[in-house]
Short mmCIF file of C-alpha atoms in Angstrom, two decimals:
data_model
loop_
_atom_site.label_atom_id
_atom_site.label_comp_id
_atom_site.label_asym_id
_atom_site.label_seq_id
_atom_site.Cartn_x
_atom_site.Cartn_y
_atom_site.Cartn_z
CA UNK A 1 88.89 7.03 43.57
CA UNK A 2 86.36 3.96 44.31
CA UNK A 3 87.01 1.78 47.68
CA UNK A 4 87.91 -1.60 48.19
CA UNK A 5 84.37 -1.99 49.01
CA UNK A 6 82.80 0.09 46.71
CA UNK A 7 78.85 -1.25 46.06
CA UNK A 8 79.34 -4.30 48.70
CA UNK A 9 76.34 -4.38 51.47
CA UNK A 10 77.32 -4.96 55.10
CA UNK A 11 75.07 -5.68 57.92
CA UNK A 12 77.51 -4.83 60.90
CA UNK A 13 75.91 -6.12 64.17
CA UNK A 14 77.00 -4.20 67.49
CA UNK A 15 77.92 -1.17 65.50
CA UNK A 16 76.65 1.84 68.15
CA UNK A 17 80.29 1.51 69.67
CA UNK A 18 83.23 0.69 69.71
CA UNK A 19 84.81 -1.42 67.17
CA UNK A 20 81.42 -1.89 65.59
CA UNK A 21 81.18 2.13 65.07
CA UNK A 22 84.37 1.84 63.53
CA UNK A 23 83.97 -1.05 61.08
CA UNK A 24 81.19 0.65 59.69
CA UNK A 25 82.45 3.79 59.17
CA UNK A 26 85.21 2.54 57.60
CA UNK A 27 83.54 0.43 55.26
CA UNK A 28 81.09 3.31 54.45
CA UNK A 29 84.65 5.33 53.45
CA UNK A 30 85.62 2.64 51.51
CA UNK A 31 82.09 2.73 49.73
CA UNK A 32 80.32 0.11 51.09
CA UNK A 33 76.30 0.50 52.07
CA UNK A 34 75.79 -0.57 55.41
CA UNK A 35 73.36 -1.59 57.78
CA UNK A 36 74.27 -0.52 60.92
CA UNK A 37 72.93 -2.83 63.91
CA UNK A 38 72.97 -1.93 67.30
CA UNK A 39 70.53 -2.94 70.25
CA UNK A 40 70.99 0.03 72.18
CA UNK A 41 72.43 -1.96 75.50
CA UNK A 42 75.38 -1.69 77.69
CA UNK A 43 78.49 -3.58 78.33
CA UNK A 44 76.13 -5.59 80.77
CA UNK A 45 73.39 -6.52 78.25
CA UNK A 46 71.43 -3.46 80.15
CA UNK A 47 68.19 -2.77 78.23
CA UNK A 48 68.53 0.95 77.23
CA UNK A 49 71.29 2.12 77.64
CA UNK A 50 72.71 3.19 74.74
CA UNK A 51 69.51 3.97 72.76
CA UNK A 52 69.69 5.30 69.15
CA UNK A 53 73.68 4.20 69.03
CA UNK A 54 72.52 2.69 65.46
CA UNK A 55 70.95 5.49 63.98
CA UNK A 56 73.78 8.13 65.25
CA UNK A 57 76.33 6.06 63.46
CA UNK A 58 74.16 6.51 60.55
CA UNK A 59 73.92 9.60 60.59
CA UNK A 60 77.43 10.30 60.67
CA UNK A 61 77.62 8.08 57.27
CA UNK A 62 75.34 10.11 55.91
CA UNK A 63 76.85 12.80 57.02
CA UNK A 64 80.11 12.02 55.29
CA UNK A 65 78.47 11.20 52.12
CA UNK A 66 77.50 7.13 52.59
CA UNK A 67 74.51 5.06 52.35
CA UNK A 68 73.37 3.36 55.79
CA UNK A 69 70.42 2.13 57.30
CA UNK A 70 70.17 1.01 61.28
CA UNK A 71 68.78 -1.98 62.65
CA UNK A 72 67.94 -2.38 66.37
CA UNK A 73 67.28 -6.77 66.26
CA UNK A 74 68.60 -8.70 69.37
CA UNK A 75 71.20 -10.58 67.01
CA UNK A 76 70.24 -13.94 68.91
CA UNK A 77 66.50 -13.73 68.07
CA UNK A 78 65.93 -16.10 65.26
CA UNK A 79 63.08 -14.02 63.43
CA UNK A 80 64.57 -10.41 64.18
CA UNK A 81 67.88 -11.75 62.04
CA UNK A 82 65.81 -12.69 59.38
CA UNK A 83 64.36 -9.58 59.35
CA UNK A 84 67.87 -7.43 59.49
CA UNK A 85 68.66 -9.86 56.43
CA UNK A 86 65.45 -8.75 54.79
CA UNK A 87 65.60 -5.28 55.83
CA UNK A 88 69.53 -5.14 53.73
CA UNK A 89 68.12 -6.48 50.66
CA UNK A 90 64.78 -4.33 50.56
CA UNK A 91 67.54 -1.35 51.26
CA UNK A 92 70.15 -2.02 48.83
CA UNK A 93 69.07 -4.76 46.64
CA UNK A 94 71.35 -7.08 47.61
CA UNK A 95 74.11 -8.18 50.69
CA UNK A 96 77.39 -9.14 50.69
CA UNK A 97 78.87 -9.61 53.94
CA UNK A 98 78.04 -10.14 57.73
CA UNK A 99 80.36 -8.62 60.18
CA UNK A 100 79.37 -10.41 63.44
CA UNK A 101 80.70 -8.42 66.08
CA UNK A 102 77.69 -7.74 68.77
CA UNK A 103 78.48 -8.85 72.49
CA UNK A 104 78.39 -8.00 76.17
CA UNK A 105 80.21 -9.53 79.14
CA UNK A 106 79.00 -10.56 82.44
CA UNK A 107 82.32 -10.99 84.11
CA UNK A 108 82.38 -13.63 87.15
CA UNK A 109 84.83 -15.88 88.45
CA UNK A 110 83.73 -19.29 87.51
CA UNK A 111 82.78 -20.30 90.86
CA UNK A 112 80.65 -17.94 91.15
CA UNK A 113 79.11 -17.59 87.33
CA UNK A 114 75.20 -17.99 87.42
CA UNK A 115 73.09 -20.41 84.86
CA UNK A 116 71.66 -17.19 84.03
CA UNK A 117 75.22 -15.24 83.21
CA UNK A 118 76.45 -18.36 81.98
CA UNK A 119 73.36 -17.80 79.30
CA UNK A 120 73.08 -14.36 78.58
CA UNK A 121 76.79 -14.73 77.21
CA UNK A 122 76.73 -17.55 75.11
CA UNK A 123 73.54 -16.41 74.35
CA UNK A 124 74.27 -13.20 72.32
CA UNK A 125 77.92 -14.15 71.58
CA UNK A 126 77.19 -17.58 70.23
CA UNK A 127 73.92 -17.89 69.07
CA UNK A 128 73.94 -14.38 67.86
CA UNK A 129 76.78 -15.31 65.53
CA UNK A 130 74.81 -18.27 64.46
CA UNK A 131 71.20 -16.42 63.74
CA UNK A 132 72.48 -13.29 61.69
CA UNK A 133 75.19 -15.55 59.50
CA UNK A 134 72.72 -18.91 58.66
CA UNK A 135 69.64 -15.97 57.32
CA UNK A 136 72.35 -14.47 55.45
CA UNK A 137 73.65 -18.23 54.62
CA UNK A 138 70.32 -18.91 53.19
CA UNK A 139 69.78 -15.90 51.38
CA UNK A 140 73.14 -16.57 49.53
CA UNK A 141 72.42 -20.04 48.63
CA UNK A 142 69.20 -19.08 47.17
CA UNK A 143 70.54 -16.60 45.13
CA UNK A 144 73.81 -19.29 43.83
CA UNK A 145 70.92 -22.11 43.05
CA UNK A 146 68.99 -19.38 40.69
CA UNK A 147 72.68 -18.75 38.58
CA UNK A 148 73.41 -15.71 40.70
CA UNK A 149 77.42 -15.95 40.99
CA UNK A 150 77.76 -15.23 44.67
CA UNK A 151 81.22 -13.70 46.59
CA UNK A 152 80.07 -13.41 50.19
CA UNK A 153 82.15 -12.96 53.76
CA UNK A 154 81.11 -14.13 57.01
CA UNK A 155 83.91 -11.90 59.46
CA UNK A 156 83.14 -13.35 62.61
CA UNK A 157 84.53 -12.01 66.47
CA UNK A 158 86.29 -13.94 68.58
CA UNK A 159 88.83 -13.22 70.92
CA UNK A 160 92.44 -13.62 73.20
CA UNK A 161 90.02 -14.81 75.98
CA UNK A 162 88.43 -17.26 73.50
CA UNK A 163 91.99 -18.61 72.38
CA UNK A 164 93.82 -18.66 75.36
CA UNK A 165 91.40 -18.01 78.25
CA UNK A 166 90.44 -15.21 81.01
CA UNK A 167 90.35 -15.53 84.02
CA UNK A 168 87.18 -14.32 85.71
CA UNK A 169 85.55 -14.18 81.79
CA UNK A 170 84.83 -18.08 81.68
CA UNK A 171 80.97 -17.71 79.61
CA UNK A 172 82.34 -15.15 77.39
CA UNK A 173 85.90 -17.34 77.05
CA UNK A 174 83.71 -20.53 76.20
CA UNK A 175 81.57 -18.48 73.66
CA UNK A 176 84.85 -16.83 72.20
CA UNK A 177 86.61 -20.30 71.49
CA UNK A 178 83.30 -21.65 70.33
CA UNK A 179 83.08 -18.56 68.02
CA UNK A 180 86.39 -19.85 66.28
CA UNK A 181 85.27 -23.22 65.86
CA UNK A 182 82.10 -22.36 64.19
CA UNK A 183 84.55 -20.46 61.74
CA UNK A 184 86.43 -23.60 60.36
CA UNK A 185 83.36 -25.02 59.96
CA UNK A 186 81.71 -22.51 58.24
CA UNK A 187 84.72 -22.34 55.99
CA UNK A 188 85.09 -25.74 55.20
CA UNK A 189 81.09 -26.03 54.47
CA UNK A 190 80.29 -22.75 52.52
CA UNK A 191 83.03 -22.44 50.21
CA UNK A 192 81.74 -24.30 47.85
CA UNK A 193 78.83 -21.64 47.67
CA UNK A 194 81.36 -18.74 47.46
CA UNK A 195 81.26 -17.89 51.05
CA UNK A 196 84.29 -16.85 53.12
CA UNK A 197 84.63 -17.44 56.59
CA UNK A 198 87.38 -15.67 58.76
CA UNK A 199 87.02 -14.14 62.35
CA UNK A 200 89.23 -11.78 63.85
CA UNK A 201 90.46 -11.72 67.77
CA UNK A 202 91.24 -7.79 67.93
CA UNK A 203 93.52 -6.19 71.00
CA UNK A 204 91.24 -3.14 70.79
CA UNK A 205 89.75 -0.78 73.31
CA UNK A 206 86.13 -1.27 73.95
CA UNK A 207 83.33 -0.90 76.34
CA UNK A 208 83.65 -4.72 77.03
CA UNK A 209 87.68 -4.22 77.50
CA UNK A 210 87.68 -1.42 79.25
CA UNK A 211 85.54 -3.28 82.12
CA UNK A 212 88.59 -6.09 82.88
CA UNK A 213 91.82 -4.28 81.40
CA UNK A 214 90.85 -0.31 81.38
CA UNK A 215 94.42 0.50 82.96
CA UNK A 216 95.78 -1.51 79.61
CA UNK A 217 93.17 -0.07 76.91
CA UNK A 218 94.40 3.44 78.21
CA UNK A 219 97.65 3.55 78.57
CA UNK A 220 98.72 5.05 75.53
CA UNK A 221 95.39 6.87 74.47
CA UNK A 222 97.29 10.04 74.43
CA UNK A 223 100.42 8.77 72.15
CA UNK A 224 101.34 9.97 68.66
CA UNK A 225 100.17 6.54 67.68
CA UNK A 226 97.24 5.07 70.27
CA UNK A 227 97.26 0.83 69.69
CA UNK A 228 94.36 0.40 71.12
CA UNK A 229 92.24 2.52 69.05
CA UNK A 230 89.12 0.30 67.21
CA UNK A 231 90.34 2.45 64.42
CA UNK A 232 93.12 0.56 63.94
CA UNK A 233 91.32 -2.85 63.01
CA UNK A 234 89.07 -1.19 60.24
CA UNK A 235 91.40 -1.16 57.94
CA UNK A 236 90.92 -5.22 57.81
CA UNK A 237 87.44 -5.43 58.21
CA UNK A 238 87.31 -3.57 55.02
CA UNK A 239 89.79 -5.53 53.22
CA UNK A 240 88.16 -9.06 54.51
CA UNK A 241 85.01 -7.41 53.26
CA UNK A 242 86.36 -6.38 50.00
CA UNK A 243 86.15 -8.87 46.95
CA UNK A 244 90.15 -8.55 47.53
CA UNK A 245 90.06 -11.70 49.80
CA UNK A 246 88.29 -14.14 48.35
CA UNK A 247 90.94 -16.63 48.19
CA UNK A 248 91.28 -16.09 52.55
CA UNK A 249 89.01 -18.67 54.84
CA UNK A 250 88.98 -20.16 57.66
CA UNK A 251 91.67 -17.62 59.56
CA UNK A 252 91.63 -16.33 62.73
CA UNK A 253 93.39 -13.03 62.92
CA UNK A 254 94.64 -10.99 66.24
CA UNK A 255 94.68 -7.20 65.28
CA UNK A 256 96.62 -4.67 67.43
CA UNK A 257 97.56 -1.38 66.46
CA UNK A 258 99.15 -1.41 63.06
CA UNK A 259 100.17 -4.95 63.20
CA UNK A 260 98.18 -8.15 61.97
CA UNK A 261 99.26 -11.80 63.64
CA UNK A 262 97.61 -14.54 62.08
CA UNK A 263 96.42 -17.67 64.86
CA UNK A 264 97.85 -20.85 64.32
CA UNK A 265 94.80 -22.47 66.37
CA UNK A 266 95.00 -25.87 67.99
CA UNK A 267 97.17 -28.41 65.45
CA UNK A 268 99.34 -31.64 66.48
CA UNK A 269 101.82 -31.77 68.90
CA UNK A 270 104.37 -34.05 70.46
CA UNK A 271 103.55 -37.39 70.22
CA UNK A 272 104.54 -40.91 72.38
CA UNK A 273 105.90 -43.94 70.46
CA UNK A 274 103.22 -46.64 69.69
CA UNK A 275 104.16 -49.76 71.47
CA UNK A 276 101.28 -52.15 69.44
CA UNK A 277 99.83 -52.85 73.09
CA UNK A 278 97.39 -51.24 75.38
CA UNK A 279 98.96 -48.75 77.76
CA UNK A 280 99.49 -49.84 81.60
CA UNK A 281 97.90 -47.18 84.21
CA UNK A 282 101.59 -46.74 85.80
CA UNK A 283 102.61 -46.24 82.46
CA UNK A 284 101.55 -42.95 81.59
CA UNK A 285 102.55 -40.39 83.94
CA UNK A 286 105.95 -40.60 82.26
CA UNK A 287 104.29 -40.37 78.75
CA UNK A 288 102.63 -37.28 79.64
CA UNK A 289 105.35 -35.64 80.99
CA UNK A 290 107.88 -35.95 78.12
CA UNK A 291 104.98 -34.82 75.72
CA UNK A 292 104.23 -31.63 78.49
CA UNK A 293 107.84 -31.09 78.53
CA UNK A 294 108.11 -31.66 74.55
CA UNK A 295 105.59 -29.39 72.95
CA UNK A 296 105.43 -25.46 72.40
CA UNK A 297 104.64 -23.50 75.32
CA UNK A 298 100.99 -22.59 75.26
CA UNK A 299 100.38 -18.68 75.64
CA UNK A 300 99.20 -18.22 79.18
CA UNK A 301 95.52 -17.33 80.61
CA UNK A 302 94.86 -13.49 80.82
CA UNK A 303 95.02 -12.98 84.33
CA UNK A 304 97.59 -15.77 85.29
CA UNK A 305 101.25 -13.70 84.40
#
């Protein structure tokens, strides 16, 4: 029996580990073709480390009976991302979806956090979300303005620490909640192309996890049933991928173990009476603290309870 994804072709960026390795796997199972992208660095950004993650991964499709192809492009260089776009269509003939899911953390208390971490963060989380999606964004609309129908996905990554905060994680926090933002946007702006936008905040263990919350990410490795398995978030990847969900943009969902939770995101709250005069100074202390006191609980920092 076919997959969900069966003929769709997936560039999947960060996919030498992790929840990367298993987002294309499981999109090769559910017969997708994928590109398999992976710079070969570690949790730090660490040139090297982790050299020919890509083409193991692809191997292993192969292995299992898929078509892949690996990609080694620094996801925030401008021209290497046009060349991964490239490098899917010369492969496959086509593309379909972008799974942007390549990062690294340089965890750092904010009084402490260098220019230079402050960067390297943004850097590769941010503007590598932006460089891989807007080639594939152009390839798209090219193909829509020459009577191509087009059914495209942009799955982007963001995160708990992007929604709520971290403490000691505030580059990779900024870059996380920025991450979401550029997904509304990208909703509300491609779908008239037939793009998709949706990002997902998984609860998954990872190298980057396993740095801040390893005593979390493996405390039920050994269960029946392990949570925090990247495994477990596949499943949607595929399905997001799939031309199943073409009427879902613009969500942020927050995978953990066999559970999906769907983010609300920032929308209005409490509100003070409007008097039809310009506020006094002494005035709004009280104001503030009947609209504090009035709205939902916010979820609290990781880190702070």
């Amino acid at each position: 029996m076919a997959g969900i994804c069966e003929g769709r072709v997936v560039i999947v960026t960060g996919a030498g580990n992790g929840l990367g390795r298993a987002y294309a796997l499981g999109l090769a199972a559910e017969g997708a073709k994928v590109v398999v992208n992976d710079l070969g660095v570690g949790t730090h950004g660490e040139s090297g480390e982790t050299m020919g993650a890509a083409e193991k991964v692809v191997a292993e499709i192969k292995a299992a009976g898929g078509e892949a192809v690996a990609n080694t492009a620094d996801v925030a260089d401008w021209d290497a991302t046009k060349g991964m776009v490239e490098q899917a269509i010369a492969a496959f003939g086509r593309l379909d979806a972008v799974v942007n899911n390549a990062g690294f953390v340089r965890d750092r208390m904010f009084v402490s956090c260098t220019p230079e971490e402050w960067d390297a963060v943004t850097r590769v989380h941010l503007r590598g979300h932006f460089c891989t999606s807007r080639h594939a964004v152009d390839y798209w609309r090219a193909q829509q303005k020459a009577g191509n129908p087009i059914d495209a996905r942009i799955i982007n990554t963001s995160s708990g620490a992007g929604l709520q905060g971290s403490v000691g994680q505030s580059a990779y926090s900024a870059a996380k909640a920025g991450i979401a933002a550029l997904t509304l946007v990208q909703a509300a702006e491609l779908a008239r192309y037939g793009i998709t936008a949706n990002a997902l905040a998984p609860n998954a263990r990872t190298r980057m996890t396993m740095t801040a919350f390893a005593d979390t990410m493996t405390s039920q490795q050994d269960a029946a049933f392990d949570p925090y398995a990247p495994e477990n978030t596949a499943p949607l990847v595929a399905w997001l991928v799939s031309e199943q969900s073409k009427s879902v943009t613009g969500q942020v969902f927050e995978p953990f173990g066999s559970t999906i939770r769907i983010s609300e995101g920032w929308t209005d709250g409490p509100t003070s009476a409007d008097l039809g005069r310009r506020l006094e100074p002494g005035e709004v202390g009280e104001i503030v603290e009947a609209l504090v006191a009035g709205r939902t609980p916010a979820k609290p920092v990781y880190g702070t309870a």
